[in-house]
mmCIF file of C-alpha atoms in Angstrom:
data_model
loop_
_atom_site.group_PDB
_atom_site.id
_atom_site.type_symbol
_atom_site.label_atom_id
_atom_site.label_comp_id
_atom_site.label_asym_id
_atom_site.label_seq_id
_atom_site.Cartn_x
_atom_site.Cartn_y
_atom_site.Cartn_z
ATOM 1 C CA MET A 169 -53.758 -0.209 0.118
ATOM 2 C CA ALA A 170 -57.051 0.555 -0.512
ATOM 3 C CA LYS A 171 -59.433 1.920 1.831
ATOM 4 C CA THR A 172 -62.529 -0.384 2.156
ATOM 5 C CA ASP A 173 -66.160 0.329 4.588
ATOM 6 C CA ALA A 174 -67.254 -2.285 6.970
ATOM 7 C CA ALA A 175 -68.396 -4.759 4.214
ATOM 8 C CA GLY A 176 -65.007 -4.828 2.306
ATOM 9 C CA LYS A 177 -66.117 -2.639 -0.253
ATOM 10 C CA VAL A 178 -63.621 0.188 -1.954
ATOM 11 C CA THR A 179 -65.102 3.759 -0.513
ATOM 12 C CA SER A 180 -66.027 6.510 -2.537
ATOM 13 C CA CYS A 181 -63.199 8.289 -1.694
ATOM 14 C CA HIS A 182 -60.567 5.719 -2.842
ATOM 15 C CA GLU A 183 -62.547 5.651 -6.058
ATOM 16 C CA ALA A 184 -62.092 9.615 -6.553
ATOM 17 C CA PHE A 185 -58.461 9.320 -5.637
ATOM 18 C CA LEU A 186 -58.384 6.538 -8.259
ATOM 19 C CA ALA A 187 -60.137 8.433 -10.520
ATOM 20 C CA SER A 188 -57.782 11.602 -10.584
ATOM 21 C CA MET A 189 -54.479 9.590 -11.248
ATOM 22 C CA THR A 190 -53.305 9.389 -14.740
ATOM 23 C CA PHE A 191 -52.470 5.595 -14.624
ATOM 24 C CA ALA A 192 -56.046 5.270 -13.279
ATOM 25 C CA SER A 193 -57.745 6.880 -15.978
ATOM 26 C CA GLY A 194 -60.146 4.198 -18.620
ATOM 27 C CA GLU A 195 -60.268 4.042 -22.123
ATOM 28 C CA ASN A 196 -63.116 6.738 -22.468
ATOM 29 C CA LYS A 197 -61.942 8.872 -19.748
ATOM 30 C CA ARG A 198 -59.122 11.981 -19.152
ATOM 31 C CA LEU A 199 -55.997 11.033 -20.895
ATOM 32 C CA CYS A 200 -54.175 13.049 -18.164
ATOM 33 C CA ASN A 201 -55.359 15.012 -15.137
ATOM 34 C CA CYS A 202 -55.269 18.521 -16.873
ATOM 35 C CA ASP A 203 -58.351 20.297 -17.077
ATOM 36 C CA LYS A 204 -57.943 20.377 -20.790
ATOM 37 C CA CYS A 205 -58.125 16.528 -21.757
ATOM 38 C CA ASN A 206 -62.316 17.169 -21.160
ATOM 39 C CA LEU A 207 -62.481 19.309 -23.996
ATOM 40 C CA ILE A 208 -61.023 16.993 -26.500
ATOM 41 C CA PRO A 209 -63.484 15.028 -28.377
ATOM 42 C CA THR A 210 -64.363 11.310 -27.744
ATOM 43 C CA ASP A 211 -62.955 9.914 -30.774
ATOM 44 C CA ILE A 212 -59.902 11.806 -30.586
ATOM 45 C CA ARG A 213 -58.998 10.635 -27.053
ATOM 46 C CA GLU A 214 -59.998 6.976 -27.946
ATOM 47 C CA ALA A 215 -57.214 7.538 -30.926
ATOM 48 C CA ILE A 216 -54.686 8.992 -28.833
ATOM 49 C CA SER A 217 -55.136 5.893 -26.453
ATOM 50 C CA ARG A 218 -55.267 3.385 -28.811
ATOM 51 C CA HIS A 219 -52.201 5.054 -30.316
ATOM 52 C CA LYS A 220 -50.566 4.534 -26.645
ATOM 53 C CA ARG A 221 -51.106 1.009 -26.428
ATOM 54 C CA GLN A 222 -49.980 0.231 -29.894
ATOM 55 C CA LYS A 223 -46.768 2.293 -28.938
ATOM 56 C CA MET A 224 -46.276 0.605 -25.963
ATOM 57 C CA MET A 225 -46.581 -3.206 -27.506
ATOM 58 C CA THR A 226 -44.063 -2.328 -30.102
ATOM 59 C CA GLU A 227 -41.336 -0.495 -28.471
ATOM 60 C CA PRO A 228 -38.713 -2.356 -27.196
ATOM 61 C CA LEU A 229 -39.000 -3.192 -23.301
ATOM 62 C CA VAL A 230 -36.954 -0.406 -21.614
ATOM 63 C CA ARG A 231 -34.926 -2.564 -18.637
ATOM 64 C CA SER A 232 -32.631 -0.934 -16.107
ATOM 65 C CA GLN A 233 -29.151 -2.549 -15.335
ATOM 66 C CA ASP A 234 -28.400 -4.574 -11.976
ATOM 67 C CA ARG A 235 -25.276 -4.571 -9.734
ATOM 68 C CA VAL A 236 -24.964 -6.582 -7.023
ATOM 69 C CA LEU A 237 -22.208 -6.866 -4.347
ATOM 70 C CA VAL A 238 -21.141 -10.745 -4.489
ATOM 71 C CA GLN A 239 -18.322 -11.007 -1.864
ATOM 72 C CA ARG A 240 -15.763 -8.818 -0.394
ATOM 73 C CA GLU A 241 -12.697 -9.576 1.492
ATOM 74 C CA GLU A 242 -10.069 -7.534 2.372
ATOM 75 C CA CYS A 243 -10.306 -4.516 -0.347
ATOM 76 C CA ILE A 244 -11.440 -6.675 -2.740
ATOM 77 C CA THR A 245 -14.915 -6.679 -4.113
ATOM 78 C CA VAL A 246 -16.362 -8.609 -6.741
ATOM 79 C CA TRP A 247 -19.994 -7.062 -8.121
ATOM 80 C CA ARG A 248 -22.214 -9.255 -10.458
ATOM 81 C CA TRP A 249 -23.337 -6.672 -12.918
ATOM 82 C CA THR A 250 -26.388 -7.881 -15.247
ATOM 83 C CA ILE A 251 -27.029 -5.903 -18.301
ATOM 84 C CA PRO A 252 -30.559 -6.421 -20.042
ATOM 85 C CA LEU A 253 -31.339 -5.502 -23.873
ATOM 86 C CA ASN A 254 -31.064 -1.808 -24.152
ATOM 87 C CA ALA A 255 -31.226 -0.907 -20.537
ATOM 88 C CA GLU A 256 -29.920 2.309 -19.291
ATOM 89 C CA PRO A 257 -26.216 2.016 -18.377
ATOM 90 C CA LEU A 258 -25.113 2.227 -14.719
ATOM 91 C CA ILE A 259 -21.836 3.856 -14.320
ATOM 92 C CA ASP A 260 -18.338 2.782 -12.687
ATOM 93 C CA PHE A 261 -15.021 5.287 -12.207
ATOM 94 C CA GLY A 262 -11.804 3.900 -13.445
ATOM 95 C CA ASN A 263 -9.868 5.158 -10.528
ATOM 96 C CA HIS A 264 -7.878 2.178 -10.428
ATOM 97 C CA HIS A 265 -7.210 -0.883 -12.854
ATOM 98 C CA SER A 266 -9.596 -3.735 -12.196
ATOM 99 C CA ILE A 267 -11.086 -6.936 -14.092
ATOM 100 C CA ILE A 268 -13.968 -7.450 -16.215
ATOM 101 C CA PHE A 269 -15.110 -11.295 -16.332
ATOM 102 C CA VAL A 270 -17.612 -11.614 -19.321
ATOM 103 C CA ALA A 271 -19.801 -14.751 -17.679
ATOM 104 C CA HIS A 272 -22.494 -14.768 -20.445
ATOM 105 C CA LEU A 273 -22.413 -12.802 -23.735
ATOM 106 C CA PRO A 274 -25.992 -13.709 -25.609
ATOM 107 C CA GLN A 275 -25.488 -14.334 -29.185
ATOM 108 C CA ASN A 276 -27.085 -11.607 -31.957
ATOM 109 C CA VAL A 277 -26.438 -8.598 -29.665
ATOM 110 C CA GLU A 278 -23.640 -5.873 -29.867
ATOM 111 C CA ILE A 279 -21.758 -4.200 -26.809
ATOM 112 C CA LEU A 280 -20.947 -0.549 -27.016
ATOM 113 C CA ALA A 281 -18.933 1.200 -24.302
ATOM 114 C CA ILE A 282 -20.989 4.622 -23.143
ATOM 115 C CA GLY A 283 -19.786 7.725 -24.748
ATOM 116 C CA LYS A 284 -18.491 11.526 -23.848
ATOM 117 C CA GLY A 285 -21.118 13.846 -22.150
ATOM 118 C CA VAL A 286 -24.634 13.267 -20.111
ATOM 119 C CA ILE A 287 -25.740 9.735 -20.121
ATOM 120 C CA GLY A 288 -28.634 9.758 -22.743
ATOM 121 C CA SER A 289 -27.845 12.545 -24.416
ATOM 122 C CA ALA A 290 -27.281 12.636 -28.229
ATOM 123 C CA GLU A 291 -23.394 13.488 -27.705
ATOM 124 C CA GLU A 292 -23.120 10.386 -25.485
ATOM 125 C CA THR A 293 -25.258 8.081 -27.602
ATOM 126 C CA GLY A 294 -23.736 9.154 -30.527
ATOM 127 C CA GLY A 295 -20.046 8.812 -29.251
ATOM 128 C CA ARG A 296 -20.700 5.026 -27.873
ATOM 129 C CA THR A 297 -18.268 2.496 -28.808
ATOM 130 C CA LYS A 298 -18.441 -1.045 -30.102
ATOM 131 C CA ILE A 299 -17.091 -3.747 -27.820
ATOM 132 C CA ASP A 300 -15.497 -7.068 -28.748
ATOM 133 C CA TRP A 301 -15.848 -9.000 -25.763
ATOM 134 C CA LYS A 302 -15.745 -12.816 -25.948
ATOM 135 C CA ASN A 303 -17.648 -14.817 -23.781
ATOM 136 C CA GLY A 304 -15.718 -16.405 -20.765
ATOM 137 C CA LYS A 305 -12.916 -14.113 -21.321
ATOM 138 C CA ALA A 306 -11.448 -11.375 -18.673
ATOM 139 C CA TYR A 307 -10.122 -8.189 -19.585
ATOM 140 C CA LEU A 308 -7.847 -5.715 -17.639
ATOM 141 C CA MET A 309 -9.336 -2.567 -17.511
ATOM 142 C CA PRO A 310 -6.408 0.248 -17.381
ATOM 143 C CA ALA A 311 -7.042 2.953 -14.799
ATOM 144 C CA ASN A 312 -8.357 6.055 -16.725
ATOM 145 C CA GLY A 313 -8.047 9.016 -14.077
ATOM 146 C CA GLY A 314 -11.520 8.378 -12.773
ATOM 147 C CA LYS A 315 -13.724 8.997 -15.942
ATOM 148 C CA ALA A 316 -17.236 6.990 -16.162
ATOM 149 C CA LEU A 317 -17.466 3.886 -17.568
ATOM 150 C CA GLY A 318 -20.455 1.603 -18.528
ATOM 151 C CA TRP A 319 -21.853 -0.562 -21.233
ATOM 152 C CA VAL A 320 -25.140 -1.319 -23.149
ATOM 153 C CA GLN A 321 -26.273 -4.466 -24.893
ATOM 154 C CA THR A 322 -28.091 -3.867 -27.926
ATOM 155 C CA GLU A 323 -29.535 -5.735 -31.037
ATOM 156 C CA GLN A 324 -27.403 -6.688 -34.078
ATOM 157 C CA ARG A 325 -29.934 -7.309 -36.877
ATOM 158 C CA LYS A 326 -32.035 -4.282 -37.922
ATOM 159 C CA GLY A 327 -35.133 -3.256 -37.629
ATOM 160 C CA THR A 328 -37.381 -2.649 -34.667
ATOM 161 C CA LYS A 329 -38.144 -5.237 -32.364
ATOM 162 C CA SER A 330 -41.735 -5.674 -30.410
ATOM 163 C CA ARG A 331 -41.810 -5.428 -26.855
ATOM 164 C CA GLN A 332 -42.206 -9.448 -27.179
ATOM 165 C CA GLU A 333 -39.196 -10.180 -29.003
ATOM 166 C CA SER A 334 -37.180 -8.023 -26.922
ATOM 167 C CA LYS A 335 -38.354 -10.244 -23.594
ATOM 168 C CA ASN A 336 -36.432 -13.377 -25.584
ATOM 169 C CA PHE A 337 -32.952 -11.573 -25.421
ATOM 170 C CA GLN A 338 -30.938 -12.616 -22.393
ATOM 171 C CA PRO A 339 -29.320 -10.040 -20.176
ATOM 172 C CA MET A 340 -25.412 -10.196 -20.427
ATOM 173 C CA ILE A 341 -23.546 -11.359 -17.274
ATOM 174 C CA LEU A 342 -20.142 -9.422 -16.005
ATOM 175 C CA TYR A 343 -18.137 -9.667 -13.052
ATOM 176 C CA ASN A 344 -16.302 -6.574 -11.974
ATOM 177 C CA ILE A 345 -13.237 -7.147 -9.809
ATOM 178 C CA LYS A 346 -12.026 -4.374 -7.880
ATOM 179 C CA ILE A 347 -8.807 -4.289 -5.902
ATOM 180 C CA PRO A 348 -8.641 0.382 -4.934
ATOM 181 C CA LEU A 349 -5.315 0.240 -4.905
ATOM 182 C CA SER A 350 -2.272 1.608 -6.632
ATOM 183 C CA GLU A 351 -0.143 -0.903 -8.883
ATOM 184 C CA GLY A 352 2.597 -0.634 -6.990
ATOM 185 C CA LYS A 353 1.231 -1.189 -3.750
ATOM 186 C CA ILE A 354 -0.555 -4.173 -4.793
ATOM 187 C CA HIS A 355 2.598 -5.552 -6.385
ATOM 188 C CA ASP A 356 4.036 -4.848 -2.807
ATOM 189 C CA ILE A 357 1.451 -6.990 -1.153
ATOM 190 C CA VAL A 358 1.589 -9.708 -3.265
ATOM 191 C CA SER A 359 5.870 -9.680 -3.537
ATOM 192 C CA GLU A 360 6.172 -9.339 0.120
ATOM 193 C CA GLY A 361 3.093 -11.970 1.281
ATOM 194 C CA GLY A 362 0.979 -9.002 2.916
ATOM 195 C CA LEU A 363 -2.429 -10.088 2.610
ATOM 196 C CA THR A 364 -4.164 -11.183 6.001
ATOM 197 C CA SER A 365 -6.619 -12.910 4.619
ATOM 198 C CA ASP A 366 -6.313 -16.898 4.823
ATOM 199 C CA LYS A 367 -8.740 -17.576 1.653
ATOM 200 C CA ASN A 368 -6.935 -18.776 -1.357
ATOM 201 C CA TRP A 369 -9.541 -16.618 -3.766
ATOM 202 C CA VAL A 370 -8.111 -13.513 -2.278
ATOM 203 C CA THR A 371 -4.740 -14.583 -3.176
ATOM 204 C CA THR A 372 -5.522 -15.662 -6.180
ATOM 205 C CA LEU A 373 -7.161 -12.804 -8.079
ATOM 206 C CA PHE A 374 -4.440 -10.174 -6.405
ATOM 207 C CA ARG A 375 -1.865 -12.327 -8.281
ATOM 208 C CA ILE A 376 -3.689 -12.681 -11.960
ATOM 209 C CA LEU A 377 -4.338 -9.066 -11.245
ATOM 210 C CA ASP A 378 -1.117 -8.163 -10.338
ATOM 211 C CA GLN A 379 0.742 -10.256 -13.065
ATOM 212 C CA ALA A 380 -1.425 -8.679 -15.487
ATOM 213 C CA ILE A 381 -0.706 -4.993 -14.903
ATOM 214 C CA GLN A 382 3.262 -5.924 -14.621
ATOM 215 C CA SER A 383 2.586 -7.718 -18.222
ATOM 216 C CA GLN A 384 1.289 -4.434 -19.437
ATOM 217 C CA LEU A 385 3.265 -1.771 -17.880
ATOM 218 C CA PRO A 386 4.939 -0.904 -21.155
ATOM 219 C CA VAL A 387 1.074 -0.330 -22.225
ATOM 220 C CA LEU A 388 -0.071 1.294 -19.027
ATOM 221 C CA ASN A 389 2.526 3.871 -18.249
ATOM 222 C CA GLY A 390 4.041 4.392 -21.771
ATOM 223 C CA GLY A 391 4.017 6.587 -25.043
ATOM 224 C CA GLU A 392 1.072 4.362 -26.628
ATOM 225 C CA LYS A 393 -1.514 6.131 -24.240
ATOM 226 C CA ARG A 394 -2.435 8.748 -26.641
ATOM 227 C CA ASN A 395 -2.867 6.069 -29.522
ATOM 228 C CA ASP A 396 -6.214 4.636 -31.005
ATOM 229 C CA LYS A 397 -4.960 1.252 -29.654
ATOM 230 C CA PHE A 398 -5.000 2.726 -25.827
ATOM 231 C CA SER A 399 -8.313 4.397 -26.496
ATOM 232 C CA THR A 400 -9.918 1.725 -27.739
ATOM 233 C CA GLN A 401 -8.280 -0.550 -24.644
ATOM 234 C CA MET A 402 -9.660 2.095 -22.140
ATOM 235 C CA HIS A 403 -13.037 0.660 -22.840
ATOM 236 C CA GLN A 404 -12.667 -2.678 -24.031
ATOM 237 C CA GLY A 405 -10.041 -3.797 -21.774
ATOM 238 C CA ILE A 406 -7.060 -5.761 -22.411
ATOM 239 C CA GLU A 407 -8.052 -9.626 -22.844
ATOM 240 C CA LEU A 408 -5.992 -11.729 -20.053
ATOM 241 C CA ILE A 409 -4.142 -14.897 -20.712
ATOM 242 C CA GLU A 410 -6.659 -18.035 -21.116
ATOM 243 C CA VAL A 411 -5.402 -19.480 -18.001
ATOM 244 C CA HIS A 412 -5.737 -16.241 -15.823
ATOM 245 C CA SER A 413 -9.835 -16.406 -17.583
ATOM 246 C CA SER A 414 -10.430 -19.487 -16.342
ATOM 247 C CA THR A 415 -8.999 -19.425 -13.389
ATOM 248 C CA ILE A 416 -11.162 -16.240 -12.741
ATOM 249 C CA ALA A 417 -14.260 -18.420 -13.815
ATOM 250 C CA ASP A 418 -13.264 -21.010 -11.327
ATOM 251 C CA VAL A 419 -13.286 -18.151 -8.665
ATOM 252 C CA ILE A 420 -16.819 -16.957 -9.352
ATOM 253 C CA LYS A 421 -18.460 -20.285 -9.101
ATOM 254 C CA LEU A 422 -16.907 -20.689 -5.674
ATOM 255 C CA LEU A 423 -18.333 -17.418 -4.649
ATOM 256 C CA GLU A 424 -21.619 -17.682 -5.930
ATOM 257 C CA GLY A 425 -21.967 -20.944 -4.789
ATOM 258 C CA SER A 426 -20.945 -20.208 -1.417
ATOM 259 C CA LYS A 427 -23.641 -17.187 -1.075
ATOM 260 C CA LYS A 428 -26.600 -20.070 -2.036
ATOM 261 C CA LEU A 429 -25.176 -22.252 1.497
#
């Protein structure tokens, strides 16, 4: 908070402090807080300032992804994952099978899975893979031995978008349903009625994940692990049957509605 005197005016000490800060420099003041900027002629400093303002107005707005815990019960966690346009990816890890539900997929965008390497590096960004997800669909995400998972949303159309145009793109909304148990343990719990929770949505999500895993066991545990199809499924997931996607959508509505009560 700014320091003020008895009359409520900002003190000279605070003004001096602000003047020393890069972000507080005026158009004709120093470009940064180094000792060399004062040696740059005024017209050049003004040209640099104009260039910076123009760059800020024309470059796409960089945002951050957001992940929020919606509900936790037994060992199930349900996360809401918000992915704005061109946002830096958040990272998850594929230690266990999980489910991704695509709640909102904007039009005219491409979804890319992260590549290998350090996030943001040339190797990683150059290795990103296009994902063919559908709005309102759920996908089984196979365990991958704990490797990193993440996704970004980019424009389909070519050309540089201004900051204002980027604001018009809506974020993609995913729900990540995680049960950190082995496929065998999940199957035993469902088969033997081993859940202690009396909430229907917990039983429902356990059963859906178990059925999805059991239906894909030849793919998950068989020789297809090394082919191109399975490599794509590690990033995109395996689409669940319609009734499962519809049921998960109803569960999400229930859980999100209960948070507002």
